[in-house]
DNA sequence: AGCAAATATGCAATTTTTTGCATAAAAATA
DNA sequence: TATTTTTATGCAAAAAATTGCATATTTGCT
């Protein structure tokens, strides 16, 4: 529904290829937007055909051409239009919690392992986000300016991951005196 | 992908109609699973045809029949099988944060209004979840037992909503000295 | 040197979700 | 009494996401 617009926001900040976008989704904004490479390439194709994106093909020695996309004025207009809409509340679908809800049908060890597995992922995520934050905070005031808004979203990622880990501690405490 | 299984978990706890499920999704577990009525009725049909659910039609005076679904042994088996799988990390797609990421293209007041609008929703959600928690904590030990696992998911909802509100405070502080 | 992983792009089929439409009675509110 | 909201169910078309397949080079590791 708004992967198109997520792509517009990213390309407005900095033009890039489909693979560049994939990495940005994975490494930088995965705590608020996720997309597979198939999805991204499909959308880029659609957006290019709709006139939202211009395509610059950079020939590379030996390697296949690098296809760099950037916003057209139409794409910019579409982005502004979308930004003005009021966003619907986030739709959450978390199967880990569905599984926990049905915990009475599972082995306690299975639940513990499930939580432990996710804990590792969230801890990795927290470390990555905190590293990005340190990098941002080390910048001189002037260079921080353009990242003001992305930084606010980064804070959301950090608080959100931390809240998950705090909850996991509660869960482990309960599971351990079962 | 696992709406089917979310429905199985809910019906395992207590049989009910499509509308009952809709209300449970909306009022009780909306912080970890959401589904529209169209989705629910479609899935119920599929699950019934697949032999996962038995249908009991309760005639009502005047009113149209109440269609109550409950798990068959096959449905129960399907649920147990799914519960044993390891759950993939939650896929997050939050358009509010995409919009905030592109905040440099928006009016500050527009952003503030957007945050304020969502803050109201999250505050309502927090109040509802805390009320459910109070209700649970007021139960005598024995009656609390069957709700142990749902209570853990409720805690996730509470911590999660609180983390969002804490973040919104940070955002407001930054936006106000812009 | 050989193999795995990362880089880089895409098509096609299937599944899932969303959106729009449709009906109809009961309960609540003005 | 009239209108709106809630209860209650469902079909069909369109949009979006997932899954499986396919290709080819480069980089890092053993």
XYZ file of C-alpha atoms (C1' of nucleotides) in Angstrom, chain D:
30
model
C -40.836 8.414 15.712
C -36.851 8.801 12.829
C -32.055 8.222 12.363
C -27.721 6.340 13.494
C -24.885 2.794 15.360
C -24.038 -1.824 16.411
C -24.729 -6.509 15.466
C -24.102 -10.043 11.981
C -22.834 -12.143 7.573
C -20.929 -12.568 3.084
C -19.283 -12.001 -2.329
C -16.151 -10.238 -5.825
C -12.554 -7.478 -7.825
C -8.279 -5.390 -7.229
C -3.974 -4.625 -5.008
C -0.138 -6.260 -2.491
C 2.911 -9.676 -0.543
C 5.001 -14.195 -0.540
C 7.245 -18.102 -2.585
C 9.770 -20.340 -5.974
C 12.570 -19.978 -9.713
C 16.353 -17.995 -12.641
C 20.814 -15.761 -13.907
C 25.629 -13.938 -13.433
C 29.590 -11.636 -11.329
C 32.524 -10.469 -7.387
C 34.467 -11.033 -2.940
C 35.957 -13.560 0.926
C 37.212 -17.814 3.040
C 39.419 -22.492 3.448
